[in-house]
Coordinates of N, CA and C in Angstrom, one line a residue:
X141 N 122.1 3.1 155.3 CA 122.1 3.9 154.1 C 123.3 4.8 154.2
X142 N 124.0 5.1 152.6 CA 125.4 6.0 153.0 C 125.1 7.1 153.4
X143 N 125.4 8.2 154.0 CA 125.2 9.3 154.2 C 126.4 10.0 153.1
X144 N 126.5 9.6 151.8 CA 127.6 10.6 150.3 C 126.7 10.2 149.3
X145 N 126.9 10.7 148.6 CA 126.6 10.5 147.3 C 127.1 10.2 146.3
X146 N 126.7 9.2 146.0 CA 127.4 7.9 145.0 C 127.8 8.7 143.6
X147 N 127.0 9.8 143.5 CA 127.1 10.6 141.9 C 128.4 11.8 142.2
X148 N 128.4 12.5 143.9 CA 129.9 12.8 143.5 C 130.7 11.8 143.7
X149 N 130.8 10.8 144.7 CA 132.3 9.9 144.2 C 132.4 9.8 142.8
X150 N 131.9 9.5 142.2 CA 132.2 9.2 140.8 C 132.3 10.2 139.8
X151 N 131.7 11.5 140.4 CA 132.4 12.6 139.6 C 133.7 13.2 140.3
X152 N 134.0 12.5 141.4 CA 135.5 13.3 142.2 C 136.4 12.4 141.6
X153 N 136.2 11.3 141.3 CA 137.1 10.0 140.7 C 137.4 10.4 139.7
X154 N 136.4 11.1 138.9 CA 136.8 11.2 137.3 C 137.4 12.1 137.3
X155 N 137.5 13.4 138.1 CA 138.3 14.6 138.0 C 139.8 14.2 139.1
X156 N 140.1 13.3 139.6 CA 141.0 13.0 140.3 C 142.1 11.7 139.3
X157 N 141.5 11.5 138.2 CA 142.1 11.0 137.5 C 142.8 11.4 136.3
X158 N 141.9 12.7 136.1 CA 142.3 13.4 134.9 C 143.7 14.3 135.6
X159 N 143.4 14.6 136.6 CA 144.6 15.0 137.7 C 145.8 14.9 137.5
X160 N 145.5 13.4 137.7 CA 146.9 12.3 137.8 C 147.3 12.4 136.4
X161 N 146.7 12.4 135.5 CA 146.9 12.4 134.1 C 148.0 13.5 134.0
X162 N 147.2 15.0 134.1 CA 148.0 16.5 133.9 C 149.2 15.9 134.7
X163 N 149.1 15.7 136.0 CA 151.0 15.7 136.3 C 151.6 15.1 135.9
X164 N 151.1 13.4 135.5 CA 152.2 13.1 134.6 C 152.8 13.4 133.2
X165 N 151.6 13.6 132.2 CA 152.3 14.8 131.1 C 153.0 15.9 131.7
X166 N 152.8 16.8 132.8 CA 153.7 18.0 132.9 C 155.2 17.6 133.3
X167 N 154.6 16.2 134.4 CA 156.5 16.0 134.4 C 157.2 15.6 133.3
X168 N 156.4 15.0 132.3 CA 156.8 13.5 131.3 C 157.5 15.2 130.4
X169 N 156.6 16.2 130.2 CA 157.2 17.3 128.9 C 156.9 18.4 130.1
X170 N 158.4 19.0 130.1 CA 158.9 19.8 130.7 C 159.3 21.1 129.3
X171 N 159.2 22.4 129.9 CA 159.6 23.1 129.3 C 161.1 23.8 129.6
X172 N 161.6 24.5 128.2 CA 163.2 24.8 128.9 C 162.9 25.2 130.4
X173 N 164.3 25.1 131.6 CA 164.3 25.8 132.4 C 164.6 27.3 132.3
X174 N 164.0 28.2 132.9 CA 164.6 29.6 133.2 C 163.7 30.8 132.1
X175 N 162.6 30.0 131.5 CA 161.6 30.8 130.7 C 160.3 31.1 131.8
X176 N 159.8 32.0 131.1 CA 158.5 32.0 131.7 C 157.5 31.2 131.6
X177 N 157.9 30.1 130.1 CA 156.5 29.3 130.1 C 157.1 28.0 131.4
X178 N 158.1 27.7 131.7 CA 159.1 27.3 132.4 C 158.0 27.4 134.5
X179 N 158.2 28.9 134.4 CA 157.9 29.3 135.5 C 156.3 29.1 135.6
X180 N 155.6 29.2 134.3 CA 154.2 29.2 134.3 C 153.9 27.7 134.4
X181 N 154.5 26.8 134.3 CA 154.6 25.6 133.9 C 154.6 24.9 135.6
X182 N 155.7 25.4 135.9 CA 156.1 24.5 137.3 C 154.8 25.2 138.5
X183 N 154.0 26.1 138.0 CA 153.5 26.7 139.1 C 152.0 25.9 139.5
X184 N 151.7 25.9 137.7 CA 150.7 24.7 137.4 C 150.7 23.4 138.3
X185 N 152.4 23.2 137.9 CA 151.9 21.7 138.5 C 152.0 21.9 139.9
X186 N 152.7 22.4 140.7 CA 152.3 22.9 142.4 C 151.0 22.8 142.5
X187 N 150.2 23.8 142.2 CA 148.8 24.0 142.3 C 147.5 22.7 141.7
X188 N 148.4 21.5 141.2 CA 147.7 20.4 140.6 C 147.5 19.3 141.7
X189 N 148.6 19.2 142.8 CA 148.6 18.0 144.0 C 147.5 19.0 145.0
X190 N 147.3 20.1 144.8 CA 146.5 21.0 146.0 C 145.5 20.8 145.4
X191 N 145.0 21.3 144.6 CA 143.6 20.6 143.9 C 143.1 19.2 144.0
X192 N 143.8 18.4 143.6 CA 143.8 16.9 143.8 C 143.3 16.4 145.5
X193 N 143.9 17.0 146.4 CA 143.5 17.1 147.8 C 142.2 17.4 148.3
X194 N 142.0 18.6 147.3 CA 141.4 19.2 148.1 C 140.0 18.8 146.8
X195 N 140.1 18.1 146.4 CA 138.7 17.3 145.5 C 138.5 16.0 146.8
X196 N 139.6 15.3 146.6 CA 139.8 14.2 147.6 C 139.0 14.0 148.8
X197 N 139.2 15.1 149.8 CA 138.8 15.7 151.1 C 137.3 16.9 150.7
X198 N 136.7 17.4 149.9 CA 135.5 18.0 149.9 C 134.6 17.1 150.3
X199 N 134.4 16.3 150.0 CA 133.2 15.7 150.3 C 133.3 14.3 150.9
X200 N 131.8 14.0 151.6 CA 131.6 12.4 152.1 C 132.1 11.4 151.0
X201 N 132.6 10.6 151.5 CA 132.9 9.7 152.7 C 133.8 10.4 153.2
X202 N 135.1 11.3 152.5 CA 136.1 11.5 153.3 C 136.3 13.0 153.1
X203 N 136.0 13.4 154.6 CA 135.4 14.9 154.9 C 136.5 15.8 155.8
X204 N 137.5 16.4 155.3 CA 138.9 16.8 156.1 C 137.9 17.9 157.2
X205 N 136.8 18.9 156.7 CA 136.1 19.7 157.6 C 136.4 21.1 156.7
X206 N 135.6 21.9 157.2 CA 135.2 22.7 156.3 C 136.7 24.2 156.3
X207 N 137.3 23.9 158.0 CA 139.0 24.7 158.0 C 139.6 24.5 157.1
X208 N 140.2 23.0 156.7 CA 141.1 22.6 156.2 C 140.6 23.0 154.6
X209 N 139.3 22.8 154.3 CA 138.8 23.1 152.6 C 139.2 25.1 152.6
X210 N 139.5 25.3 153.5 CA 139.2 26.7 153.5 C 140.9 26.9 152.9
X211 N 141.8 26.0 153.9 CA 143.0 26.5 153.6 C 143.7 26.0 152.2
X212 N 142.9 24.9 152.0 CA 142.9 24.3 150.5 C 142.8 25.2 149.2
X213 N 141.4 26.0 149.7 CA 141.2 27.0 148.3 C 142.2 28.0 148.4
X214 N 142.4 28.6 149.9 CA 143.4 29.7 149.7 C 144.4 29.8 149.2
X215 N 145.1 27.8 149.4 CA 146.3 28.0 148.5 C 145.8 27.5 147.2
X216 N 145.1 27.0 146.5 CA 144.3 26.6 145.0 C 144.5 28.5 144.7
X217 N 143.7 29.1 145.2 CA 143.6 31.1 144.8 C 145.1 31.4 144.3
X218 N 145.9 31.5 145.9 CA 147.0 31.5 145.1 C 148.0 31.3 144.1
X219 N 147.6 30.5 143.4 CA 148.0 29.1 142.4 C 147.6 30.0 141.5
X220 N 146.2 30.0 141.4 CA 145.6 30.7 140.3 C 145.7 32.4 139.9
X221 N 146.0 32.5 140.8 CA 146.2 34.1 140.4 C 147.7 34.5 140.3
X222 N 148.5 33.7 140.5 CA 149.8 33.7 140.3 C 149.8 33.7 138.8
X223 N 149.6 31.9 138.1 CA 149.7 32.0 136.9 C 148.8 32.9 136.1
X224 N 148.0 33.8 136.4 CA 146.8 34.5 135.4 C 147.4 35.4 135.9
X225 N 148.5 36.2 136.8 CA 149.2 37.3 136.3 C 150.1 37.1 135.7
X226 N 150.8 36.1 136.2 CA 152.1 35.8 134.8 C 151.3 35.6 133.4
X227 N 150.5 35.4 133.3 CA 149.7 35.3 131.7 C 149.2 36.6 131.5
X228 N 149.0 37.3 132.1 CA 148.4 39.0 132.0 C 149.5 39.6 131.5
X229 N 150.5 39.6 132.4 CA 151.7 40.6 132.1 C 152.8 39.9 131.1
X230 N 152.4 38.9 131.0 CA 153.2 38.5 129.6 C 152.8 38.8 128.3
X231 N 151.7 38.8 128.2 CA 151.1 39.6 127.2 C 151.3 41.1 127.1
X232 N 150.9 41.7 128.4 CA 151.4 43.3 128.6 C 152.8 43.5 128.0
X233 N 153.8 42.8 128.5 CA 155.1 43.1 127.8 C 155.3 42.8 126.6
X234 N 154.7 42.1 126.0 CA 154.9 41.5 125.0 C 154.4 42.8 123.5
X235 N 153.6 43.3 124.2 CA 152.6 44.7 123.7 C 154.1 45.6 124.0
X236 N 154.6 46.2 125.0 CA 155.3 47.5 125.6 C 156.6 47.0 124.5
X237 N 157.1 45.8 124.6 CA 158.9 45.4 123.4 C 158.2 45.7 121.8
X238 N 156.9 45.2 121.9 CA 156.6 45.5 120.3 C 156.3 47.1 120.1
X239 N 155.6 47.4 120.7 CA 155.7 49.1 120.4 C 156.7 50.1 120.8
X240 N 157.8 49.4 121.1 CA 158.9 50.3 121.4 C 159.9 49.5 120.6
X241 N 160.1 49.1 120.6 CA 160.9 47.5 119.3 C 162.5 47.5 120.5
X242 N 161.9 47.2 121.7 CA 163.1 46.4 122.5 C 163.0 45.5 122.8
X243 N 163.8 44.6 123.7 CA 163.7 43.6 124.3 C 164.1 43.4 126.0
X244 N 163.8 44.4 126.0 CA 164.5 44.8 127.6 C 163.1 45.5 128.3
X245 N 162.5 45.1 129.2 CA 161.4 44.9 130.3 C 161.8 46.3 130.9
X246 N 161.4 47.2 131.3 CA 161.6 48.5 132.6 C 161.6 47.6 134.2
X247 N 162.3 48.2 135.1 CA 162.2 47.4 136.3 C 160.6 48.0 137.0
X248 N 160.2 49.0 136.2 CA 158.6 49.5 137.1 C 157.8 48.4 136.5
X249 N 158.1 47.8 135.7 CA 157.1 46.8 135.2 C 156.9 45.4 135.7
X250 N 157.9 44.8 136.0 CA 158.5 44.1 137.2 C 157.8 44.1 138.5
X251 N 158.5 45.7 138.9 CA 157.7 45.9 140.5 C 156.0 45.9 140.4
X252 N 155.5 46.6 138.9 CA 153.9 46.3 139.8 C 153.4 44.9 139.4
X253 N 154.3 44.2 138.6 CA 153.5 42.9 138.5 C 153.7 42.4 140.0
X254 N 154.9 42.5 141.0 CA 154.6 41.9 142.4 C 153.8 42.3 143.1
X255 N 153.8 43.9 143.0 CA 153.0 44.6 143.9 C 151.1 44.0 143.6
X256 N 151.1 43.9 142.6 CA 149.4 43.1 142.3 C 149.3 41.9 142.9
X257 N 150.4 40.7 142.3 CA 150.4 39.2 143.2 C 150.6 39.3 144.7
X258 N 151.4 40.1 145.4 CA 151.5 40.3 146.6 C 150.2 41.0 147.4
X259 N 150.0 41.7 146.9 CA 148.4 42.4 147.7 C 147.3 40.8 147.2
X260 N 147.4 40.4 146.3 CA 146.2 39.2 146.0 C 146.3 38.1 146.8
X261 N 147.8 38.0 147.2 CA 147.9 36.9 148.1 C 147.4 37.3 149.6
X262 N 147.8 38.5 149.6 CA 147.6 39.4 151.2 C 146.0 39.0 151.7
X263 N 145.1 39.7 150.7 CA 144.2 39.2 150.8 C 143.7 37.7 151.0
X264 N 143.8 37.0 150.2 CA 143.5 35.6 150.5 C 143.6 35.3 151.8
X265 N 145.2 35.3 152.1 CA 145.8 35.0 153.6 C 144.8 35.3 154.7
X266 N 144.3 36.6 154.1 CA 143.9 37.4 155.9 C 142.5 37.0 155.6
X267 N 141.8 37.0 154.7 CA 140.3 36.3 154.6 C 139.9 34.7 155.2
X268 N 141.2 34.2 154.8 CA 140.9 32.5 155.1 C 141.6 32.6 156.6
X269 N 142.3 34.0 157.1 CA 142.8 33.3 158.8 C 141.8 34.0 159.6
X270 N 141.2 34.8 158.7 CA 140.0 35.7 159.8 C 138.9 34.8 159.6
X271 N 138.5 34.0 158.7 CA 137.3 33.1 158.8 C 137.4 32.1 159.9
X272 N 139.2 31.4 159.2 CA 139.3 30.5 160.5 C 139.3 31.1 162.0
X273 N 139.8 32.0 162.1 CA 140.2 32.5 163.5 C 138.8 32.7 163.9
X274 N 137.7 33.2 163.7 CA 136.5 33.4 164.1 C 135.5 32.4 164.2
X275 N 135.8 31.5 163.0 CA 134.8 30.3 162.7 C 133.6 30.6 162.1
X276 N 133.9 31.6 161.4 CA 133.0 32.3 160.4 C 132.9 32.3 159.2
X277 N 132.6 31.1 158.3 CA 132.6 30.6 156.8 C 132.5 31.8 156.4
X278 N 131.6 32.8 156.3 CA 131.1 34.5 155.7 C 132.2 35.6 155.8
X279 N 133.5 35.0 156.7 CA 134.7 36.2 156.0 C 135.3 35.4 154.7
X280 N 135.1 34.2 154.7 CA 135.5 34.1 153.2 C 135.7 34.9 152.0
X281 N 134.5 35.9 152.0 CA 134.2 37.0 151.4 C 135.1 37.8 150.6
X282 N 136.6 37.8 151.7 CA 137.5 39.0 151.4 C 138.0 37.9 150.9
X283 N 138.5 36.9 150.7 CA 139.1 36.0 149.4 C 138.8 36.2 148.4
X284 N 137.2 36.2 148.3 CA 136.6 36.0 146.8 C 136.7 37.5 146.3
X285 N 137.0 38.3 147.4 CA 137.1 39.7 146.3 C 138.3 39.6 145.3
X286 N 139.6 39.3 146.2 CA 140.6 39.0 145.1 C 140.5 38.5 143.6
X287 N 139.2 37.8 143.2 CA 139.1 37.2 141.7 C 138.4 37.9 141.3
X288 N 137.5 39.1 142.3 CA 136.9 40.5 141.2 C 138.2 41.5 141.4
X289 N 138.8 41.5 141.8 CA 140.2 43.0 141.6 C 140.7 42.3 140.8
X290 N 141.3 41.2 141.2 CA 142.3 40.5 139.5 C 141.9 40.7 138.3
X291 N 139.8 40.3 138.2 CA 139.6 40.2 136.9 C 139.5 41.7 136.0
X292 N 139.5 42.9 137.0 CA 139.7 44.3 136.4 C 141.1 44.6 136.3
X293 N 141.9 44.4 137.3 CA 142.9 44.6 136.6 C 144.1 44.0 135.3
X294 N 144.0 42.7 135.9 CA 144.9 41.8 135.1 C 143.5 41.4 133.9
X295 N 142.4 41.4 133.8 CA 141.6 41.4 132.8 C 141.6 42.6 131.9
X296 N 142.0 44.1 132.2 CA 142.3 45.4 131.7 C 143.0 45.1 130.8
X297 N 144.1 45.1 131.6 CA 145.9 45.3 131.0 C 145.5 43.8 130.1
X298 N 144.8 42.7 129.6 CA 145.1 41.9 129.3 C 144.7 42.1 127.5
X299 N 143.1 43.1 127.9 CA 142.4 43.2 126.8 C 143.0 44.3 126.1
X300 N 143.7 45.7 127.1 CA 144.3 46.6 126.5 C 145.5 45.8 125.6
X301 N 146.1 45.3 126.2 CA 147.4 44.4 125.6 C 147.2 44.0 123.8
X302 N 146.0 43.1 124.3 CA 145.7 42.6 123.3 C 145.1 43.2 121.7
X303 N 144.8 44.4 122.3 CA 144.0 45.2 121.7 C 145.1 46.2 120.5
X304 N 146.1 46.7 121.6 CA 147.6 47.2 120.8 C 148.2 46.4 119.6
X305 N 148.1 45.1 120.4 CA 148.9 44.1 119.8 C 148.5 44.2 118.3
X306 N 147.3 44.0 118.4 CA 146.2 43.8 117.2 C 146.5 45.3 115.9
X307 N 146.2 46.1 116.6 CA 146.8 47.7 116.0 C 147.7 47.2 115.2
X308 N 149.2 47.1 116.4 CA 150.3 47.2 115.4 C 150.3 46.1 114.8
X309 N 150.1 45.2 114.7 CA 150.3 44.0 113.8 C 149.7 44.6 112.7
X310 N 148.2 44.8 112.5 CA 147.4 45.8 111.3 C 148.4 46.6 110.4
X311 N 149.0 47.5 111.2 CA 149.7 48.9 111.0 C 151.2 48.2 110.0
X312 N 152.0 46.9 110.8 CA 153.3 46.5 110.2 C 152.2 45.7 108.4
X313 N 151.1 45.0 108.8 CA 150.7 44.4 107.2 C 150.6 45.7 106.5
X314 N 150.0 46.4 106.7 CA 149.6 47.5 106.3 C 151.0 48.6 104.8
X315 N 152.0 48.3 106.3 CA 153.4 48.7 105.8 C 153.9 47.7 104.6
X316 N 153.7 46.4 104.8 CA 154.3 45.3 103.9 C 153.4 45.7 102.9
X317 N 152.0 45.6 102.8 CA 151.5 46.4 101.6 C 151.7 47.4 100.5
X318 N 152.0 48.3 101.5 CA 152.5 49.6 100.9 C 154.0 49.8 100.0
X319 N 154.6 49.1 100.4 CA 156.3 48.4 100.4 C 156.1 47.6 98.9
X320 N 155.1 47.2 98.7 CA 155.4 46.0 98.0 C 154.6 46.3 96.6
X321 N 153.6 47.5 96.9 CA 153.0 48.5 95.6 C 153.7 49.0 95.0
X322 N 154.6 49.6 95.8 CA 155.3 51.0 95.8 C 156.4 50.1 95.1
X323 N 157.0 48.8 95.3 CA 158.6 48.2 94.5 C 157.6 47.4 92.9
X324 N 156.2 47.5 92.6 CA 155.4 46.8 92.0 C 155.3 48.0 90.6
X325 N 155.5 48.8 91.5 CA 155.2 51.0 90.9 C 156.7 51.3 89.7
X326 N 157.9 50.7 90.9 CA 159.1 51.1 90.4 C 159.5 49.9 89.5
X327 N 158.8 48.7 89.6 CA 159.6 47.8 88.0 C 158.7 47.8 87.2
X328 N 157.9 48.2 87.2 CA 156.5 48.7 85.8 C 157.5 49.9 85.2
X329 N 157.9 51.2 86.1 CA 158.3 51.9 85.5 C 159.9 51.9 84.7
X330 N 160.4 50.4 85.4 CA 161.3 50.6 84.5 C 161.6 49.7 83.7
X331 N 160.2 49.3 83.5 CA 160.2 48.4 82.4 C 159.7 49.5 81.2
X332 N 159.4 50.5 81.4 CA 158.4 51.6 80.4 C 159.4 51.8 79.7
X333 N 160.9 51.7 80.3 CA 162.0 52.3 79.4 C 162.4 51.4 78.7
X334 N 162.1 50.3 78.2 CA 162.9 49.3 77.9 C 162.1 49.1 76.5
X335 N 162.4 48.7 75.2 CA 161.5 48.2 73.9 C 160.7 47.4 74.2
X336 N 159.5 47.4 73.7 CA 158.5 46.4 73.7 C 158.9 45.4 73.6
X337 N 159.8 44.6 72.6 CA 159.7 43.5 72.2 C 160.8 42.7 73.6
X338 N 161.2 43.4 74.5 CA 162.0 43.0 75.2 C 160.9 42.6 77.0
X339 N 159.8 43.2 76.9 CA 159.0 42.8 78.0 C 157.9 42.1 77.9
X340 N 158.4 40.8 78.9 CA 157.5 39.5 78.1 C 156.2 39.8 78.0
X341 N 155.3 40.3 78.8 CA 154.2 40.7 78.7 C 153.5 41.4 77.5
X342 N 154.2 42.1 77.4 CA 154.0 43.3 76.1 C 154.8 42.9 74.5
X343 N 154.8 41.7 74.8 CA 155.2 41.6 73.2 C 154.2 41.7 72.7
X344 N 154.3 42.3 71.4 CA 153.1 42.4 70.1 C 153.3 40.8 69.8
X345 N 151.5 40.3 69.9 CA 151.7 39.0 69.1 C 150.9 38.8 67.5
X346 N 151.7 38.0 67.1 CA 151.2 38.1 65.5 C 149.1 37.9 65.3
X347 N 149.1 38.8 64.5 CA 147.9 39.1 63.5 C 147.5 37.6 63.3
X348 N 146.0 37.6 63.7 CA 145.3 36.0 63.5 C 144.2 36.8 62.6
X349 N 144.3 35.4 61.1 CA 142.7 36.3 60.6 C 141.8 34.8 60.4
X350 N 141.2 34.8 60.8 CA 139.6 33.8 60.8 C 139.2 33.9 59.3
X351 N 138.9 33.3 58.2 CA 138.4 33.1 56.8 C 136.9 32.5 57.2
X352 N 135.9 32.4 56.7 CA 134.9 31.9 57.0 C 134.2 31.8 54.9
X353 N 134.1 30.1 55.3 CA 133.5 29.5 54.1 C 132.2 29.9 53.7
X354 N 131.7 30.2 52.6 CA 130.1 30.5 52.5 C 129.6 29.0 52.6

């Protein structure tokens, strides 16, 4: 009798194919070099051959051991919290240029986006080498905190972001409204100066009379 299960092979197959699928669209459509969707793009596909592995090797028949899955997710974490800060803080800036109407980033904005990814990865690191180092699956622990600190912070700044964004967009219709009464105000009024018979609207039209037969 096997000692795996025939229902995950066949669900590791189906997600190891859909795999293979993403990387070859990501290589096949590439985005410009030197953008952020560029940077968010190539980080994807890094973190797509690590996942792919580490589906591969989870389970029976072919079982790398529970170290190696350890070091698998830490770099999968990585992956992930990389690009879900670059997706956090691109939004954040995208909020800070529209409410100040620049295009130019502050370098503090910069430094705490590393200073967040750097401590996220810090963590990971020392969770998955203190689990390994001890052989203790249960320091895992300090890994998984990293996805509750990311989701308050880079989930904050994401919703506040979003939340601005939403404002001023409101605030600029708001203005195009106002803009467009107000030039709606001034050719009514200067049409008031002009003879009747000269505004198409306001021509006087001829006298209709209805006769009705007994």
């Amino acid at each position: 009798m096997a000692s795996y299960s025939i229902a995950w092979v066949i669900s590791d197959t189906i997600k190891l194919v859909i795999i293979m699928s993403q990387l070859v669209f990501g290589f096949v459509y590439r985005n410009k070099p030197g953008t952020s969707k560029a940077r968010m793009h190539w980080k994807m596909l890094c973190g797509l051959p690590v996942l792919f592995v580490y589906i591969f090797g989870a389970h029976q028949p072919i079982y790398f051991g529970w170290q190696a899955v350890e070091v698998l997710f830490a770099l999968l974490y990585i992956s992930v919290l990389s690009v879900g800060s670059d997706i956090a803080f691109s939004i954040g800036a995208a909020n800070y240029m529209t409410a100040r109407v620049t295009y130019k980033i502050p370098r503090w904005w910069t430094i705490a986006e590393r200073v967040l990814e750097f401590r996220c990865y810090a963590l990971v690191i020392i969770g998955s080498a203190v689990a390994i180092g001890t052989r203790n699956p249960s320091f895992s622990i300090i890994r998984l905190s990293t996805l509750v600190m990311f989701a308050f912070t880079g989930g904050a700044l994401t919703f506040h972001s979003m939340y601005s964004l939403r404002k001023q967009l409101v605030k600029q219709l708001d203005k195009i409204k106002s803009k467009n009464q107000s030039t709606d105000i001034k050719s009514n009024s200067h049409r008031r100066g002009l003879p009747l018979s000269q505004i198409p609207l306001l021509r006087p039209q001829p006298e209709r009379y209805v006769f009705l037969s007994s």
